[in-house]
Amino acid sequence: PQSSMPNILSLPRELRNQIYHHSLEENLPSSHSHLLQQPRKEIIYNVTDPDNYLAEGRVRYPETTSLPTCDSLLQTCRQMRVEMLDCMKRMGPLRYKIDLVNRVDKYLLYPTWVFVPAFSKHIDVLDVDLRIRWGKTSSVVSASGDGYDRRCGGKDEPLNAGLVLLQRFLERGVYFLSKKKRQKISIGVLAVNVILDLADEEDIPGQKSSWASFLDVWLRDDKLYGFSTEETEEEACRFRFLAGRVEKFRLSFMGKVEREWVLAEMVAKRDEKLRQGVVGDGA
């Protein structure tokens, strides 16, 4: 007689756990495929459209991002979903990883999701590899596509574009271009690791100091040169939105942690500065 095909639930729990662990540890297929990375979308900023933001023109959004490998297992049946969620809890903090190429020669930011083990409303750690590039890169996770566009502006600081990207993630999840806004997504630690071309190693000490100072100035709401009035106002609103969803911001350089800020403390400093300004004006 013909034997029936065994299914995953007929396997011992130990083997099922190995399958779950493997699915939770895999990078997204789209992260190592040039073909899937290449279609990129530009969003032109429109002041009358509440669903897009200032500095959108500096981002080239991926049109394709693979589903997490475990997603189909989570949707299979209730028992497998319970077992998968239990496996996730035992694996420790939930981490996402995104590769962010800052093409300085084009003033553009290219995001590519690398590691998303499962969809969640809270991510313990969002790892961001911010790779500063002055030209095309041969890396597998790479900037593919567009030519230079003068509408994107002249600043090489990726702050505004990065804030837009973060806001879209917090509102829409992994699929930045989704029309549907999800329920609140929150992040425990936003961990940004700045990576320079190896040719720039002699510049690293100066770059570390420059980045740390720049971010400290921004977080404290001191004057940032080069920001227009419109950018400054939008940035202030966006900062408070982000501070309500992100607990800590950590800056690393070439894999070494340099500074860490608690965003609630930064909001308090901004509020205190605002109160002092009001008192000074009224004196």
Short mmCIF file of C-alpha atoms in Angstrom, two decimals:
data_model
loop_
_atom_site.label_atom_id
_atom_site.label_comp_id
_atom_site.label_asym_id
_atom_site.label_seq_id
_atom_site.Cartn_x
_atom_site.Cartn_y
_atom_site.Cartn_z
CA PRO A 1 0.00 0.00 0.00
CA GLN A 2 1.12 3.54 -0.76
CA SER A 3 2.29 5.39 2.37
CA SER A 4 0.94 8.86 3.04
CA MET A 5 3.27 11.84 2.81
CA PRO A 6 4.37 12.95 6.32
CA ASN A 7 3.63 16.55 7.26
CA ILE A 8 5.57 18.87 9.53
CA LEU A 9 3.31 18.22 12.51
CA SER A 10 4.11 14.50 12.33
CA LEU A 11 7.76 15.29 13.07
CA PRO A 12 9.07 15.34 16.65
CA ARG A 13 8.83 18.76 18.32
CA GLU A 14 12.63 19.02 18.46
CA LEU A 15 12.84 18.78 14.66
CA ARG A 16 10.01 21.25 14.21
CA ASN A 17 11.89 23.68 16.47
CA GLN A 18 14.95 23.36 14.24
CA ILE A 19 12.82 24.22 11.21
CA TYR A 20 11.34 27.22 13.04
CA HIS A 21 14.80 28.44 14.11
CA HIS A 22 16.12 28.10 10.56
CA SER A 23 13.22 30.12 9.12
CA LEU A 24 13.71 32.83 11.76
CA GLU A 25 17.45 33.15 11.03
CA GLU A 26 17.28 33.53 7.23
CA ASN A 27 17.92 36.84 5.48
CA LEU A 28 15.20 38.01 3.11
CA PRO A 29 15.67 36.62 -0.44
CA SER A 30 15.28 40.15 -1.86
CA SER A 31 18.36 41.28 0.12
CA HIS A 32 20.75 39.19 -1.97
CA SER A 33 19.15 39.53 -5.39
CA HIS A 34 20.19 42.37 -7.71
CA LEU A 35 17.16 41.64 -9.86
CA LEU A 36 14.71 42.09 -6.98
CA GLN A 37 16.53 45.17 -5.67
CA GLN A 38 16.69 47.06 -8.91
CA PRO A 39 13.11 48.38 -9.30
CA ARG A 40 13.14 51.58 -7.23
CA LYS A 41 10.44 54.18 -6.80
CA GLU A 42 10.82 57.93 -6.38
CA ILE A 43 8.11 59.91 -4.59
CA ILE A 44 7.89 63.58 -5.54
CA TYR A 45 7.05 65.72 -2.53
CA ASN A 46 3.62 67.31 -2.74
CA VAL A 47 2.76 69.79 0.01
CA THR A 48 -0.99 69.08 -0.43
CA ASP A 49 -0.60 65.32 0.07
CA PRO A 50 -0.59 64.33 3.78
CA ASP A 51 0.80 60.88 2.90
CA ASN A 52 4.17 62.05 1.66
CA TYR A 53 6.86 64.08 3.34
CA LEU A 54 9.51 66.69 2.80
CA ALA A 55 12.78 65.09 1.57
CA GLU A 56 10.92 62.14 -0.06
CA GLY A 57 12.77 62.99 -3.27
CA ARG A 58 16.07 61.93 -1.68
CA VAL A 59 14.91 58.33 -1.13
CA ARG A 60 14.70 55.54 -3.71
CA TYR A 61 12.25 53.04 -2.22
CA PRO A 62 12.46 49.32 -3.08
CA GLU A 63 9.42 48.13 -5.01
CA THR A 64 10.06 44.52 -3.97
CA THR A 65 10.70 43.18 -0.46
CA SER A 66 10.30 39.47 0.22
CA LEU A 67 8.01 38.12 2.91
CA PRO A 68 9.82 36.70 5.97
CA THR A 69 10.46 32.98 5.53
CA CYS A 70 8.47 32.17 8.65
CA ASP A 71 5.37 34.04 7.49
CA SER A 72 3.86 31.06 5.68
CA LEU A 73 4.51 28.84 8.71
CA LEU A 74 2.76 31.33 10.98
CA GLN A 75 -0.29 31.26 8.70
CA THR A 76 -0.47 27.45 8.34
CA CYS A 77 -2.43 26.49 11.46
CA ARG A 78 -2.98 27.52 15.07
CA GLN A 79 -0.63 24.90 16.53
CA MET A 80 2.29 25.90 14.34
CA ARG A 81 1.66 29.57 15.04
CA VAL A 82 1.77 28.95 18.81
CA GLU A 83 4.97 26.92 18.45
CA MET A 84 6.60 29.53 16.20
CA LEU A 85 5.78 32.39 18.57
CA ASP A 86 7.16 30.38 21.48
CA CYS A 87 10.33 29.77 19.48
CA MET A 88 10.65 33.51 18.76
CA LYS A 89 10.39 34.38 22.44
CA ARG A 90 13.12 31.92 23.36
CA MET A 91 15.45 33.37 20.69
CA GLY A 92 15.78 36.63 22.63
CA PRO A 93 15.32 40.24 21.46
CA LEU A 94 13.60 40.69 18.10
CA ARG A 95 16.02 42.36 15.68
CA TYR A 96 15.45 43.77 12.21
CA LYS A 97 18.28 44.82 9.90
CA ILE A 98 18.24 47.26 7.01
CA ASP A 99 21.04 48.27 4.64
CA LEU A 100 21.03 51.98 3.85
CA VAL A 101 23.28 53.25 1.07
CA ASN A 102 23.88 57.00 1.08
CA ARG A 103 25.03 57.88 -2.44
CA VAL A 104 26.80 61.18 -1.77
CA ASP A 105 27.47 61.76 -5.48
CA LYS A 106 23.69 61.66 -6.15
CA TYR A 107 22.37 62.96 -2.80
CA LEU A 108 20.20 59.83 -2.61
CA LEU A 109 19.38 57.17 -0.04
CA TYR A 110 18.76 53.54 -1.08
CA PRO A 111 17.16 51.29 1.61
CA THR A 112 17.14 47.48 1.39
CA TRP A 113 15.69 45.25 4.10
CA VAL A 114 18.16 42.47 4.97
CA PHE A 115 16.76 40.66 7.99
CA VAL A 116 13.11 40.62 9.08
CA PRO A 117 12.45 37.39 11.00
CA ALA A 118 8.74 38.08 11.53
CA PHE A 119 6.28 40.95 11.41
CA SER A 120 5.76 42.59 14.79
CA LYS A 121 4.39 45.80 16.30
CA HIS A 122 7.48 46.11 18.52
CA ILE A 123 11.07 45.64 17.40
CA ASP A 124 13.62 45.41 20.20
CA VAL A 125 16.54 46.46 18.00
CA LEU A 126 16.50 47.96 14.51
CA ASP A 127 20.03 47.59 13.12
CA VAL A 128 20.86 50.07 10.37
CA ASP A 129 24.05 49.75 8.33
CA LEU A 130 24.47 53.24 6.86
CA ARG A 131 27.04 52.86 4.10
CA ILE A 132 28.48 56.10 2.78
CA ARG A 133 29.33 55.76 -0.91
CA TRP A 134 30.72 58.27 -3.40
CA GLY A 135 29.99 56.04 -6.39
CA LYS A 136 28.53 52.71 -7.42
CA THR A 137 29.21 49.79 -5.12
CA SER A 138 29.75 46.18 -6.11
CA SER A 139 28.25 44.86 -2.86
CA VAL A 140 25.36 42.41 -3.17
CA VAL A 141 23.15 44.75 -1.16
CA SER A 142 23.66 47.74 -3.37
CA ALA A 143 22.40 51.00 -4.77
CA SER A 144 20.85 50.16 -8.11
CA GLY A 145 19.44 52.44 -10.70
CA ASP A 146 18.85 56.16 -10.88
CA GLY A 147 20.86 59.00 -12.26
CA TYR A 148 21.49 62.28 -10.45
CA ASP A 149 18.43 64.45 -9.87
CA ARG A 150 18.95 68.10 -8.93
CA ARG A 151 15.49 68.26 -7.36
CA CYS A 152 16.84 66.18 -4.48
CA GLY A 153 18.85 69.10 -3.12
CA GLY A 154 22.50 69.75 -2.37
CA LYS A 155 23.06 68.52 1.20
CA ASP A 156 24.99 65.30 1.64
CA GLU A 157 23.69 64.73 5.19
CA PRO A 158 21.17 61.86 5.05
CA LEU A 159 19.31 63.05 8.17
CA ASN A 160 16.10 64.32 6.58
CA ALA A 161 15.79 61.40 4.16
CA GLY A 162 16.53 58.95 6.98
CA LEU A 163 13.83 60.50 9.15
CA VAL A 164 11.31 60.17 6.32
CA LEU A 165 12.27 56.53 5.92
CA LEU A 166 11.92 55.87 9.66
CA GLN A 167 8.54 57.58 9.78
CA ARG A 168 7.27 55.49 6.88
CA PHE A 169 8.41 52.31 8.65
CA LEU A 170 6.73 53.28 11.92
CA GLU A 171 3.49 54.08 10.09
CA ARG A 172 3.44 51.39 7.41
CA GLY A 173 5.84 48.67 8.46
CA VAL A 174 8.46 46.97 6.27
CA TYR A 175 6.62 47.87 3.05
CA PHE A 176 7.40 51.58 2.88
CA LEU A 177 5.10 52.17 -0.10
CA SER A 178 2.02 50.56 1.44
CA LYS A 179 -1.07 52.76 1.20
CA LYS A 180 -2.45 51.28 4.40
CA LYS A 181 -1.09 52.70 7.63
CA ARG A 182 -0.58 50.00 10.24
CA GLN A 183 -1.18 50.18 13.97
CA LYS A 184 1.59 51.70 16.04
CA ILE A 185 5.05 50.20 15.52
CA SER A 186 7.66 50.91 18.18
CA ILE A 187 11.43 50.39 18.48
CA GLY A 188 13.49 49.76 21.59
CA VAL A 189 16.91 50.70 20.16
CA LEU A 190 17.57 52.33 16.79
CA ALA A 191 21.18 51.24 16.24
CA VAL A 192 22.88 53.04 13.34
CA ASN A 193 26.30 51.80 12.26
CA VAL A 194 28.09 54.18 9.87
CA ILE A 195 30.35 52.40 7.38
CA LEU A 196 32.81 54.27 5.17
CA ASP A 197 34.73 53.10 2.12
CA LEU A 198 37.99 51.46 3.19
CA ALA A 199 39.86 54.16 1.27
CA ASP A 200 38.60 56.66 3.85
CA GLU A 201 40.09 54.93 6.94
CA GLU A 202 42.41 57.88 7.69
CA ASP A 203 39.33 60.09 7.86
CA ILE A 204 37.50 57.92 10.39
CA PRO A 205 38.49 59.79 13.62
CA GLY A 206 37.34 63.12 12.18
CA GLN A 207 34.19 61.58 10.74
CA LYS A 208 33.28 59.98 14.09
CA SER A 209 33.57 63.31 15.89
CA SER A 210 31.64 65.11 13.14
CA TRP A 211 28.74 62.63 13.11
CA ALA A 212 28.46 62.46 16.91
CA SER A 213 28.51 66.27 17.20
CA PHE A 214 26.01 66.72 14.38
CA LEU A 215 23.53 64.26 15.93
CA ASP A 216 23.96 65.70 19.42
CA VAL A 217 23.21 69.18 18.07
CA TRP A 218 20.15 67.92 16.22
CA LEU A 219 18.80 65.91 19.16
CA ARG A 220 19.15 68.91 21.47
CA ASP A 221 17.44 71.14 18.88
CA ASP A 222 20.37 73.52 18.48
CA LYS A 223 20.72 75.48 15.26
CA LEU A 224 21.40 73.32 12.19
CA TYR A 225 22.92 75.24 9.30
CA GLY A 226 21.51 74.58 5.85
CA PHE A 227 17.96 73.75 6.99
CA SER A 228 15.22 75.89 5.46
CA THR A 229 12.39 77.21 7.67
CA GLU A 230 10.03 74.62 6.18
CA GLU A 231 12.54 71.81 6.84
CA THR A 232 13.12 73.00 10.42
CA GLU A 233 9.39 73.07 11.23
CA GLU A 234 8.76 69.67 9.65
CA GLU A 235 11.79 68.19 11.40
CA ALA A 236 10.56 69.40 14.81
CA CYS A 237 7.16 67.74 14.32
CA ARG A 238 8.73 64.56 13.01
CA PHE A 239 11.21 64.40 15.90
CA ARG A 240 8.40 64.36 18.49
CA PHE A 241 6.54 61.71 16.53
CA LEU A 242 9.66 59.53 16.35
CA ALA A 243 10.58 60.10 20.01
CA GLY A 244 7.17 58.72 20.94
CA ARG A 245 7.95 55.47 19.11
CA VAL A 246 11.71 55.00 19.61
CA GLU A 247 13.26 54.61 23.07
CA LYS A 248 16.99 54.89 22.35
CA PHE A 249 19.23 55.96 19.49
CA ARG A 250 22.70 54.38 19.28
CA LEU A 251 25.47 55.57 16.95
CA SER A 252 28.31 53.24 15.98
CA PHE A 253 31.20 53.79 13.59
CA MET A 254 32.63 50.85 11.68
CA GLY A 255 31.04 48.50 14.25
CA LYS A 256 32.21 50.35 17.39
CA VAL A 257 29.62 52.09 19.58
CA GLU A 258 30.31 55.84 19.94
CA ARG A 259 27.25 57.43 21.57
CA GLU A 260 23.78 56.56 22.81
CA TRP A 261 20.86 58.88 23.51
CA VAL A 262 17.58 58.26 25.34
CA LEU A 263 15.00 60.09 23.22
CA ALA A 264 12.65 60.87 26.12
CA GLU A 265 15.55 62.79 27.72
CA MET A 266 16.15 64.68 24.49
CA VAL A 267 12.47 65.67 24.34
CA ALA A 268 12.75 66.98 27.90
CA LYS A 269 15.82 69.04 26.93
CA ARG A 270 13.98 70.49 23.94
CA ASP A 271 10.98 71.35 26.13
CA GLU A 272 13.21 73.02 28.71
CA LYS A 273 14.91 75.05 25.99
CA LEU A 274 11.51 76.08 24.64
CA ARG A 275 10.35 77.17 28.12
CA GLN A 276 13.51 79.19 28.63
CA GLY A 277 12.96 80.85 25.27
CA VAL A 278 9.39 81.81 26.18
CA VAL A 279 10.49 83.20 29.55
CA GLY A 280 13.29 85.14 27.87
CA ASP A 281 10.91 86.64 25.30
CA GLY A 282 8.50 87.68 28.04
CA ALA A 283 11.14 89.24 30.28
#
